[in-house]
mmCIF file of N, CA and C in Angstrom:
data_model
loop_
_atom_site.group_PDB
_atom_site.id
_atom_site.type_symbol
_atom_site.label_atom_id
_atom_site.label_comp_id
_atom_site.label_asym_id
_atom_site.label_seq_id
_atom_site.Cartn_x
_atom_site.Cartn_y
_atom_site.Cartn_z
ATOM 1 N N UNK A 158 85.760 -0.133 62.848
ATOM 2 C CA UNK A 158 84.963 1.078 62.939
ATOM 3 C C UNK A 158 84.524 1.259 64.389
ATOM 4 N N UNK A 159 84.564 2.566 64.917
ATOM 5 C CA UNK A 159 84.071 2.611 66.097
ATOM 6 C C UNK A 159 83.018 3.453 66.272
ATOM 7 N N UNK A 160 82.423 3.049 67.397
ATOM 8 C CA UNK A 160 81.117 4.202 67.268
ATOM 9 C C UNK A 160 80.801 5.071 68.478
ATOM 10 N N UNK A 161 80.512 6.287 68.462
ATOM 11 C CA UNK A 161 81.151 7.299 69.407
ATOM 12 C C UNK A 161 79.432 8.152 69.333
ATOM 13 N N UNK A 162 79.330 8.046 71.114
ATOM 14 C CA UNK A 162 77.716 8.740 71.718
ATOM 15 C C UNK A 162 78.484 9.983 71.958
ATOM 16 N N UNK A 163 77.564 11.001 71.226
ATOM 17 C CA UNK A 163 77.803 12.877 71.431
ATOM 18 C C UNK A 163 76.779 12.709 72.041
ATOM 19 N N UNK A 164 76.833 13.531 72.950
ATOM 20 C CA UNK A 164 75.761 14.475 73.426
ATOM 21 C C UNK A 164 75.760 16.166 73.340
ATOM 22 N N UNK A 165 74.821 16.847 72.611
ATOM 23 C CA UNK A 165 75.441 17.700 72.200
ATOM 24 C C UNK A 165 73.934 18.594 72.684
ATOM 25 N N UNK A 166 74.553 20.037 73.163
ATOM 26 C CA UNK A 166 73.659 20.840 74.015
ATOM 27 C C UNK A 166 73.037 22.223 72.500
ATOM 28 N N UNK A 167 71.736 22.161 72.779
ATOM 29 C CA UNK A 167 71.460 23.093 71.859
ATOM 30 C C UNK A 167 70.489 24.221 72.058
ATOM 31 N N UNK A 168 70.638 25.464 71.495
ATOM 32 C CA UNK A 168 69.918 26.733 72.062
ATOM 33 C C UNK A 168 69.761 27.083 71.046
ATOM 34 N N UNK A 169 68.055 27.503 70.972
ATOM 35 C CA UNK A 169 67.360 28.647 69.968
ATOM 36 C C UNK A 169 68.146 27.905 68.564
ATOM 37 N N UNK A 170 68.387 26.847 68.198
ATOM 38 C CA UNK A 170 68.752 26.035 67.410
ATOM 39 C C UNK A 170 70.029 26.037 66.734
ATOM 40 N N UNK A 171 70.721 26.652 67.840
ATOM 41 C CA UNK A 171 72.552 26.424 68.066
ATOM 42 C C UNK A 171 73.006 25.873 68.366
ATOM 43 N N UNK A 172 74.268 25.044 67.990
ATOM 44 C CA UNK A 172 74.661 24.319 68.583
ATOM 45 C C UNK A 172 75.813 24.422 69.679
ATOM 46 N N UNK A 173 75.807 24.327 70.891
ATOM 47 C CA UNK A 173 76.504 25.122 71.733
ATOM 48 C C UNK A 173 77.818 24.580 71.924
ATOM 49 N N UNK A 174 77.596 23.241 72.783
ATOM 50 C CA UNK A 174 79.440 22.098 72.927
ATOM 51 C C UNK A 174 78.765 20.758 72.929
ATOM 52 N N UNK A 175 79.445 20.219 72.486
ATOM 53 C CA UNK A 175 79.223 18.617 72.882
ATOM 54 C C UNK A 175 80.176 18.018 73.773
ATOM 55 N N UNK A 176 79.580 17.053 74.450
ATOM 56 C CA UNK A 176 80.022 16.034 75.508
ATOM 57 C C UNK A 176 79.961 14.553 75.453
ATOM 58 N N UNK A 177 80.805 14.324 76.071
ATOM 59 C CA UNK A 177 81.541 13.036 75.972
ATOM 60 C C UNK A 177 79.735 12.055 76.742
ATOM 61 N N UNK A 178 79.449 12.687 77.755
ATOM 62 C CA UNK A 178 78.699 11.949 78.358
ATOM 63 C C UNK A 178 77.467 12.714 79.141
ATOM 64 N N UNK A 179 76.368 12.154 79.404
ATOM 65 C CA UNK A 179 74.971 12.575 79.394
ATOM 66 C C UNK A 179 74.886 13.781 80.981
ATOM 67 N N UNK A 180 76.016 13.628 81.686
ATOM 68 C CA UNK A 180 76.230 14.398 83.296
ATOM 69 C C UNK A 180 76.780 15.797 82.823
ATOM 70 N N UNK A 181 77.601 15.568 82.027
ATOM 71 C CA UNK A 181 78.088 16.871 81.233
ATOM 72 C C UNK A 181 77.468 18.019 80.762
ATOM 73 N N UNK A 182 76.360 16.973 80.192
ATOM 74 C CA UNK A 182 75.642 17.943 78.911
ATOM 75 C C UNK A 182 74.577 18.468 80.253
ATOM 76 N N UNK A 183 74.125 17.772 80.434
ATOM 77 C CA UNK A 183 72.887 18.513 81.406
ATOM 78 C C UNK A 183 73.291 19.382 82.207
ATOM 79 N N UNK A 184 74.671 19.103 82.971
ATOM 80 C CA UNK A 184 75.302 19.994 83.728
ATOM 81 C C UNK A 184 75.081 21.536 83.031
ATOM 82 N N UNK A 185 76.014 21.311 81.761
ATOM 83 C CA UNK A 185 76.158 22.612 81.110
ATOM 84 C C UNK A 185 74.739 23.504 80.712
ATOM 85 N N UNK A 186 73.626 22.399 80.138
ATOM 86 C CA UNK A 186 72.326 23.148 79.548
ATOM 87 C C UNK A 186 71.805 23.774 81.073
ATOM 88 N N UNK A 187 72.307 23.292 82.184
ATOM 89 C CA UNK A 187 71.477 23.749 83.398
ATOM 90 C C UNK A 187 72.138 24.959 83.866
ATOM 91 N N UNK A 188 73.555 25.042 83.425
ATOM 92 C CA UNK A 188 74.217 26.801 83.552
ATOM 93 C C UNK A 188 73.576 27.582 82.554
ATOM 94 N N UNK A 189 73.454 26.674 81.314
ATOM 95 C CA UNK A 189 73.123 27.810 80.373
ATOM 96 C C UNK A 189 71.619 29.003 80.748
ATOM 97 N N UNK A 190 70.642 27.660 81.193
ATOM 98 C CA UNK A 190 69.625 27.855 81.999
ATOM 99 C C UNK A 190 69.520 29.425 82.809
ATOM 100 N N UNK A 191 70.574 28.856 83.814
ATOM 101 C CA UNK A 191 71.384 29.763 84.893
ATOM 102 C C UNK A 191 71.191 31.432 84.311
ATOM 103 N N UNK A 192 72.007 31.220 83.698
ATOM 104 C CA UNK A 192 73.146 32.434 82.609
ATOM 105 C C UNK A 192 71.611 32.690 82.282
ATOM 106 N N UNK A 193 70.703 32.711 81.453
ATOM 107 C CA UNK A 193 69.519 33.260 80.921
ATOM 108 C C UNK A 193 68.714 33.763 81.997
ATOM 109 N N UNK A 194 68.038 33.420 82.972
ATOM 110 C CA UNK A 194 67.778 33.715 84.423
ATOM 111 C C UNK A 194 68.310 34.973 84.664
ATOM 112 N N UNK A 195 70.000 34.803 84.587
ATOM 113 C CA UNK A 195 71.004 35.690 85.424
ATOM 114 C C UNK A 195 70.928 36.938 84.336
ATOM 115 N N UNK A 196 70.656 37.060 83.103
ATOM 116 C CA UNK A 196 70.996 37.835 81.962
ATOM 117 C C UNK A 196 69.584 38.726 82.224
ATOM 118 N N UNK A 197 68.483 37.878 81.991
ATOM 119 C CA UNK A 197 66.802 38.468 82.424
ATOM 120 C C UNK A 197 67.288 40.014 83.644
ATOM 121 N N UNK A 198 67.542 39.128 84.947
ATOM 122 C CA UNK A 198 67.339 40.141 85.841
ATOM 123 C C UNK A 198 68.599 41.270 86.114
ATOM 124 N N UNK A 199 69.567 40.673 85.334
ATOM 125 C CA UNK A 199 70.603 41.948 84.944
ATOM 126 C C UNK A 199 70.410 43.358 84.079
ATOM 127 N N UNK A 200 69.374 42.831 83.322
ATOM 128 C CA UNK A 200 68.498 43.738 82.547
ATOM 129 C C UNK A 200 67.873 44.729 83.247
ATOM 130 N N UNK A 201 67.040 44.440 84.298
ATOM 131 C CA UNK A 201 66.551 44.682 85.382
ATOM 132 C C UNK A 201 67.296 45.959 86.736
ATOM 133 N N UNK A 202 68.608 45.854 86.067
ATOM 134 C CA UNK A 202 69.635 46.549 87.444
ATOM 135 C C UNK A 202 69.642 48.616 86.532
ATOM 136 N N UNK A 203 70.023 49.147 87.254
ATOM 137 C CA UNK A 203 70.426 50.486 87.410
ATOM 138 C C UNK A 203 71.368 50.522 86.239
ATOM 139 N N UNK A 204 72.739 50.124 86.247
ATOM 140 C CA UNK A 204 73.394 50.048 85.503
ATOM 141 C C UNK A 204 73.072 49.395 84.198
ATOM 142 N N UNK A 205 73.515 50.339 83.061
ATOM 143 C CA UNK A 205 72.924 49.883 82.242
ATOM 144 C C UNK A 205 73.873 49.074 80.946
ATOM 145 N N UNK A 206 74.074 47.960 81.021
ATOM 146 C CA UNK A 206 75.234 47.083 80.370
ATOM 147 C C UNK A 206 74.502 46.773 78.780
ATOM 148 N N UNK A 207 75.842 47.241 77.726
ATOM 149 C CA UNK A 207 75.854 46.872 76.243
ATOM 150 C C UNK A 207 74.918 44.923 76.173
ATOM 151 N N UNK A 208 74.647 44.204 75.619
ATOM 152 C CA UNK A 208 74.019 43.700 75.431
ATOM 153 C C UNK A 208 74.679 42.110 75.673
ATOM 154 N N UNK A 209 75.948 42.383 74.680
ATOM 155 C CA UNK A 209 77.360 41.707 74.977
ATOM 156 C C UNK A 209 77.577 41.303 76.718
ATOM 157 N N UNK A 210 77.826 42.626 76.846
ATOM 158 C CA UNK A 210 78.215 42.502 78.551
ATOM 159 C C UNK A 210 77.243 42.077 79.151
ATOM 160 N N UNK A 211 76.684 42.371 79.109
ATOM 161 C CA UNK A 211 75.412 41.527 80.084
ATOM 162 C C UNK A 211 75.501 39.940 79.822
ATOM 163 N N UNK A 212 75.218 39.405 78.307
ATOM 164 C CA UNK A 212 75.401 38.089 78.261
ATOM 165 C C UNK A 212 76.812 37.469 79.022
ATOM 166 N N UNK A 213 77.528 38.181 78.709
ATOM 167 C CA UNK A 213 79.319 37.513 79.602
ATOM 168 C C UNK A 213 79.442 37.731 81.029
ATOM 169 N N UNK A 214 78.585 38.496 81.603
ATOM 170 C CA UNK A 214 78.439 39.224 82.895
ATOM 171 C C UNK A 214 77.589 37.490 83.513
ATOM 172 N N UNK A 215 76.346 37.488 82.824
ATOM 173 C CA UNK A 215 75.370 36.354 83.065
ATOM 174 C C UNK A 215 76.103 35.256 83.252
ATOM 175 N N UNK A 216 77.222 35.048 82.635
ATOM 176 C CA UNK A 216 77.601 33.395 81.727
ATOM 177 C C UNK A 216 78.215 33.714 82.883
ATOM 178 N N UNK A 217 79.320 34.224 83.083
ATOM 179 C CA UNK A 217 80.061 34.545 84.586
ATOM 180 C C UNK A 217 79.833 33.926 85.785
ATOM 181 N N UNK A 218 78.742 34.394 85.947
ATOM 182 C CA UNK A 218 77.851 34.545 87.445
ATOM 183 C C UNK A 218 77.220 32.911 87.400
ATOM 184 N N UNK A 219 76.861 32.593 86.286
ATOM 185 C CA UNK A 219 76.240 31.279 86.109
ATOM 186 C C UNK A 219 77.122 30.210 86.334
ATOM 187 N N UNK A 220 78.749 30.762 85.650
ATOM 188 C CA UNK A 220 79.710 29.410 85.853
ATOM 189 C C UNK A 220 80.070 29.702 87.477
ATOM 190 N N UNK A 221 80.082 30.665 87.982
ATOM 191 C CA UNK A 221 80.754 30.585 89.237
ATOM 192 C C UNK A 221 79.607 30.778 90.479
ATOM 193 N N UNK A 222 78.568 29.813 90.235
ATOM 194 C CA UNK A 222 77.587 29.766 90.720
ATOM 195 C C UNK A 222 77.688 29.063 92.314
ATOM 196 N N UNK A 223 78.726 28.484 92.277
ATOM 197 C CA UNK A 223 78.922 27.949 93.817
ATOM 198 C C UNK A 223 79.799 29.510 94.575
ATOM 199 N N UNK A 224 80.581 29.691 94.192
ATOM 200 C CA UNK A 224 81.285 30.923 94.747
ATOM 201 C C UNK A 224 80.391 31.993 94.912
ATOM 202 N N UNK A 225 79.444 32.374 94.116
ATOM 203 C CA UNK A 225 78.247 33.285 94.322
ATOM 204 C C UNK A 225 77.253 33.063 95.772
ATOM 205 N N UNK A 226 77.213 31.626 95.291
ATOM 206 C CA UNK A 226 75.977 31.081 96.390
ATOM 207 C C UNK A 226 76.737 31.341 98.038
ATOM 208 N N UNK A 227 78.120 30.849 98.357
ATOM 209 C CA UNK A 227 79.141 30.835 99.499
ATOM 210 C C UNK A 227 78.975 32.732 99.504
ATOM 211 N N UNK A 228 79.465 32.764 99.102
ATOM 212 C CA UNK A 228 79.526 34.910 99.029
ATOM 213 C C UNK A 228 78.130 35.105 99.711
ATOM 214 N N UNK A 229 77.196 34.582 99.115
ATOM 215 C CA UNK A 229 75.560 35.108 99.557
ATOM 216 C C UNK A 229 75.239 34.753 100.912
ATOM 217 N N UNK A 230 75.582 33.460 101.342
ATOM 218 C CA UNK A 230 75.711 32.859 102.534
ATOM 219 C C UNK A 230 76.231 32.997 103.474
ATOM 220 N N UNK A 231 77.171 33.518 103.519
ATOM 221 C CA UNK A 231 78.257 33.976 104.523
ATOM 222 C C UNK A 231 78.804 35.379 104.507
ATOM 223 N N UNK A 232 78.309 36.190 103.554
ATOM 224 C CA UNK A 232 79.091 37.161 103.367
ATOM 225 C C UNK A 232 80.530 38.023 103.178
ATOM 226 N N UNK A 233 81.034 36.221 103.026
ATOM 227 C CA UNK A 233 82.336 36.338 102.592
ATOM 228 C C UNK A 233 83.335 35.470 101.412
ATOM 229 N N UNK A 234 84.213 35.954 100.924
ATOM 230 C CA UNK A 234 84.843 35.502 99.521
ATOM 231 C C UNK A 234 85.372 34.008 100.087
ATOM 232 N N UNK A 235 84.855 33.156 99.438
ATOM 233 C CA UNK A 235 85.682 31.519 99.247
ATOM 234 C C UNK A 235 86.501 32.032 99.370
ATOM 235 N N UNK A 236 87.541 30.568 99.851
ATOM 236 C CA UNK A 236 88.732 30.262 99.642
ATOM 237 C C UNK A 236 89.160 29.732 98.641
ATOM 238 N N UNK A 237 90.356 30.242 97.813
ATOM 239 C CA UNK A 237 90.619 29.720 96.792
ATOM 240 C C UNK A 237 92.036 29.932 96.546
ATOM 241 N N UNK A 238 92.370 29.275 95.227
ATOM 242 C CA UNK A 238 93.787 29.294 94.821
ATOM 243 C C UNK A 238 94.250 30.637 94.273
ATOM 244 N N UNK A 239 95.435 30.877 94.642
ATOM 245 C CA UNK A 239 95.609 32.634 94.184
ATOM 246 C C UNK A 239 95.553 32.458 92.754
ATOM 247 N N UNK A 240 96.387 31.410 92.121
ATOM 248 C CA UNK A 240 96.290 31.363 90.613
ATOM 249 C C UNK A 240 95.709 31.079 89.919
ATOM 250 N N UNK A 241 94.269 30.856 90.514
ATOM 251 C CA UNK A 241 93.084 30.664 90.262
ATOM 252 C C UNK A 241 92.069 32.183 90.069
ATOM 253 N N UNK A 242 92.848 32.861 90.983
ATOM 254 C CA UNK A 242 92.075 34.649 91.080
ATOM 255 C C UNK A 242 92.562 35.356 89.889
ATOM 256 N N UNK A 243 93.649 34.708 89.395
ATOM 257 C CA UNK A 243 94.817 35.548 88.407
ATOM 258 C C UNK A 243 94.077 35.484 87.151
ATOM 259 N N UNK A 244 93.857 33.956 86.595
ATOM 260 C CA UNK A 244 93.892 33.547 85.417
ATOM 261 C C UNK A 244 92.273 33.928 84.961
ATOM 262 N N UNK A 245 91.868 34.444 83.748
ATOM 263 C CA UNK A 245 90.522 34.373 83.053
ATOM 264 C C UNK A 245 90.004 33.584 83.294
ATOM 265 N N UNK A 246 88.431 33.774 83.234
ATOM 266 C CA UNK A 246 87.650 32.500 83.809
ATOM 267 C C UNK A 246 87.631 31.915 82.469
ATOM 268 N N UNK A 247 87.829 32.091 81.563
ATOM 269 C CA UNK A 247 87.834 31.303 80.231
ATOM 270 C C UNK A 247 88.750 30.605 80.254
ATOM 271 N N UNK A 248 90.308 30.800 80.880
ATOM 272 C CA UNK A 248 91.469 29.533 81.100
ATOM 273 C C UNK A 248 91.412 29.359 82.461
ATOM 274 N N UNK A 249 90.161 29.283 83.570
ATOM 275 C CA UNK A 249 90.305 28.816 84.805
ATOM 276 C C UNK A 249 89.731 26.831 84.161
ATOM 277 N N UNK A 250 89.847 26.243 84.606
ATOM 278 C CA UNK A 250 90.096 24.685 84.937
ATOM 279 C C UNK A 250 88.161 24.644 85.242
ATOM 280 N N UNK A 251 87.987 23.034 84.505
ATOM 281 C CA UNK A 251 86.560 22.954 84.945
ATOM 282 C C UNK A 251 86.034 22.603 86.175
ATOM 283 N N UNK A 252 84.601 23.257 86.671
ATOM 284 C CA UNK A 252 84.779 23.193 88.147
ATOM 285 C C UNK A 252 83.719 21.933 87.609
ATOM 286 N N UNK A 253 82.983 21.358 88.594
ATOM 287 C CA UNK A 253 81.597 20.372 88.743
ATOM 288 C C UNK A 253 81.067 20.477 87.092
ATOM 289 N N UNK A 254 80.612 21.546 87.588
ATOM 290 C CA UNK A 254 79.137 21.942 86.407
ATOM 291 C C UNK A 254 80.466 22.324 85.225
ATOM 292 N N UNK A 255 81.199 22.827 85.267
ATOM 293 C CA UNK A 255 81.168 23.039 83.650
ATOM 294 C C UNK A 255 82.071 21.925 82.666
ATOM 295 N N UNK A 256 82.020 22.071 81.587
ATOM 296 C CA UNK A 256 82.177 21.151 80.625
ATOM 297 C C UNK A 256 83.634 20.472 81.314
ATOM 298 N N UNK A 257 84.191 18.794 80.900
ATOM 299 C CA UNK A 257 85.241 18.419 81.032
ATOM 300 C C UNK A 257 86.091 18.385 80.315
ATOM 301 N N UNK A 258 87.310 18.241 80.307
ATOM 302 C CA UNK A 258 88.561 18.316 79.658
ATOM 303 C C UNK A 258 88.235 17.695 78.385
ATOM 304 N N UNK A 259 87.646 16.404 78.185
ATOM 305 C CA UNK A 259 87.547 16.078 77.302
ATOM 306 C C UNK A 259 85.636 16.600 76.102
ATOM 307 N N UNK A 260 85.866 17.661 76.334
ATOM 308 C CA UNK A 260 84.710 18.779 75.794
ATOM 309 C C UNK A 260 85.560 19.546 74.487
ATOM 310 N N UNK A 261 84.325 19.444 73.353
ATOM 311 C CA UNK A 261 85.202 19.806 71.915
ATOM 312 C C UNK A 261 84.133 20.625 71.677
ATOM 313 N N UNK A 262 84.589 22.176 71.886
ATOM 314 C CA UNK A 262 83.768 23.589 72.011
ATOM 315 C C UNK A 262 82.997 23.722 70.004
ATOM 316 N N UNK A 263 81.219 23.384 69.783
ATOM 317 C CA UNK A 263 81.133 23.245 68.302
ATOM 318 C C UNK A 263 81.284 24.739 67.769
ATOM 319 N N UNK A 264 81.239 25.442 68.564
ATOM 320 C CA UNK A 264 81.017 26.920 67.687
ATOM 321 C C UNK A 264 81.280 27.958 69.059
ATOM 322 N N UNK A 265 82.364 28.543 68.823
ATOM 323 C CA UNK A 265 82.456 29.961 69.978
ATOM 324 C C UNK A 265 81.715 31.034 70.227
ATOM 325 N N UNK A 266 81.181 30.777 71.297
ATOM 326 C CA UNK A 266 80.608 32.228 71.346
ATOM 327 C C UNK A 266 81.495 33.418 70.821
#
């Protein structure tokens, strides 16, 4: 028998993904964090986004939170892989912060 540590991230008493290990999970609850922050003051803008969009707009901005921060800083677009610009950020590859390969998604947004 073997015995296997989840760590598993939870919101408003959802269960979001679980992780293999304790760097993971915090990583991710600290985007999720992010993404709520980012969703608040999107609310906040001129444009006025369906409710949906705003949450995916948030989650967005939250996962690509280093590329945001470089953009803000410099006023100019990272460098990056072209096939990296191509592909959905839902099949782009995990950066730092978001979940690792070995991440078993409990319930899809």
């Amino acid at each position: 028998m073997t015995v296997e540590i989840k760590y598993v991230v939870v919101r408003e008493g959802e269960e979001k993904m679980s992780f293999a290990n304790k760097k993971d999970a915090d990583a991710y609850d600290k985007m999720l964090d992010l993404a709520e922050v980012l969703g608040d003051w999107l609310q906040e803008s001129p444009l006025k986004l369906e409710d949906d969009q705003n949450e995916a707009l948030a989650m967005w901005l939250a996962e690509q939170r280093d590329a945001l921060s470089a953009i803000i800083k410099t006023g100019k677009l990272p460098e990056s892989d072209t096939s990296e610009k191509a592909a959905p950020a839902s099949r782009k590859k995990a950066s730092a912060d978001a979940p690792s390969a070995d991440v078993k998604p409990i319930k899809a947004a």
